[in-house]
C-alpha cells in the first residue's frame, strides 16, 4: 500500500484518538467538582473532630459539620450568583474575575463582620419551650440543615436562584411541626416571611426600573450624551456609595459595631456628598474624547459596577452566612452544654466552614446560576446592571426603615426582572419608538396593536415562571422534606 493510500486512514485514526482524548478530558472534568466538594466535606468533618471539645455526641457534631459544609457549598453555588451575575451579564466582569471577587469578599464579609450570635430557632419560627428537650432540638436543627441543603442543591440543578434563608426557615418550621405540632409555629412571623416573597422582588424591580427610566431619560436619549453623563453619572455613583455605606452599616457590620438606622442614614448622606465631589472631576477626565454614543456611556459605569459586585458580596457574607450555619452552631452548643438556648455564639471553626464553603461552592458550581441571572433572564449592559446593583442596596435600606422582611436573593433577581419588563414597556409605549415606526413604515398613523405583535419579548417567560414557582414552594418544600428527615432521625435514635 502506498503512502498516499495510508494517509487518509492514518488521518481518520488520529481523528478518532483526538476525539477519544477530548471525551475523556470532558468526562474527567465532570468529576473534578464533585470530587473536590467531597474532599471539602471530609475536611470540615475533620475540623469538627479536632475543635469540638465535647465528649458525648461527637459523632453527631462531626456529621452535622459535614451537612453544614454541604449547605455552604450550595449557598455559594446558588445565592452568591445574584451579587455578581449582573456584572458578568453586562460584560463588566469576566466569569473568572467575578468568581474571584465574590469568593474573596464573601469570605471576608463572613469572617470579619459575620454575626457572632445567632438565634437558634431561626428568626423565632418555633417556640423554644416546645422543643426544650436537647435530643429533640438537635434532630430539629439537623433536619433543617439537611432539608435546606438538599432543596438549594435541587434549585441550583434546575437553574432557579432561591433564598437560602427561606430554605432554612422552612426546614426549621417543618421539623418543628413534626416534633411539637402546628401550635409550636409562630404563624405571625411566618406570615411576614411569606409577605417578603412578594415585597422583595416587587420593590427591587420597581426601584431598578425607576433608575433605568432616569438613565434613559436624562442621559441616553439626550442630544449630548457625554455632557449629560458628566452631569448625572457622578450623582448616580454618589447614590450608590451612600446606599452601600448605609447598607453595610446596618446589615454588614453588626458584629464590628452597633449602628442605628438613623446613624447609618447620616453616614450614607456624608458618603454621598463626599463621593459626588471626588467623582465629578474623574468622570469628566474619563469622558474626554469619547464619542457621543451609548457604547461610550457604558465605559463610565464599568468600575462602579465592579465595586458594587464586591460590596454586595461582602454584605451577603456578613449578613446571610450566620443564618445559614445557625443550625450547626445550635447543634454544637446544645450537645456541648446539654441545654437549649435561645441564642448561641458561633464558634470560629463553624464560621470558617461556612465562609470557605460558600467561596468553594461558588468557584466549583457558581457559573451556572451566574449566567442564569446575568445573561439568560434578560439582556443586560453596564447601565442596566448598575440599576440592579443599586436597587439591591436601596431596597434593603428602605425595607429596614419600614420594618419589612426582605430577601436579598429575591431583591436582586426581582430587579433583573424589573429592568427587563421595563424595557418591554418602554419599547412599546415611548413616543420615541412610535416616531421610529412611523419613519420606517412611512405611515402617519400608529397602530399600538400591530406594534404589540411585533415587539420582542425581552424577558424569558420560561425562566420567569420557573424562578417564581421555586420561590413560592421553597418554604413548604423545605418544610415537608425536613419533617420527613426529622421522622427518620427520630426512628433511628429510638431504634438505638
Short mmCIF file of C-alpha atoms in Angstrom, two decimals, residues 46 80 130 145 148 160 194 210 273 282 306 309 319 328 385 396 420 430 439 453 495:
data_model
loop_
_atom_site.label_atom_id
_atom_site.label_comp_id
_atom_site.label_asym_id
_atom_site.label_seq_id
_atom_site.Cartn_x
_atom_site.Cartn_y
_atom_site.Cartn_z
CA UNK A 46 -12.05 16.59 60.34
CA UNK A 80 -23.98 34.31 45.57
CA UNK A 130 -41.95 23.30 72.69
CA UNK A 145 -29.74 21.62 57.76
CA UNK A 148 -32.37 23.17 53.18
CA UNK A 160 -33.55 28.65 39.90
CA UNK A 194 -44.42 34.91 53.22
CA UNK A 210 -37.10 53.74 38.14
CA UNK A 273 -21.69 64.28 49.34
CA UNK A 282 -12.77 61.82 37.50
CA UNK A 306 -17.38 46.06 39.70
CA UNK A 309 -20.48 43.47 42.97
CA UNK A 319 -25.43 39.13 56.77
CA UNK A 328 -24.94 23.92 63.00
CA UNK A 385 -26.74 46.02 35.62
CA UNK A 396 -32.76 46.67 51.87
CA UNK A 420 -36.38 43.53 31.58
CA UNK A 430 -42.41 55.52 24.32
CA UNK A 439 -40.41 56.77 9.79
CA UNK A 453 -47.48 41.83 18.00
CA UNK A 495 -34.13 2.09 67.43
#
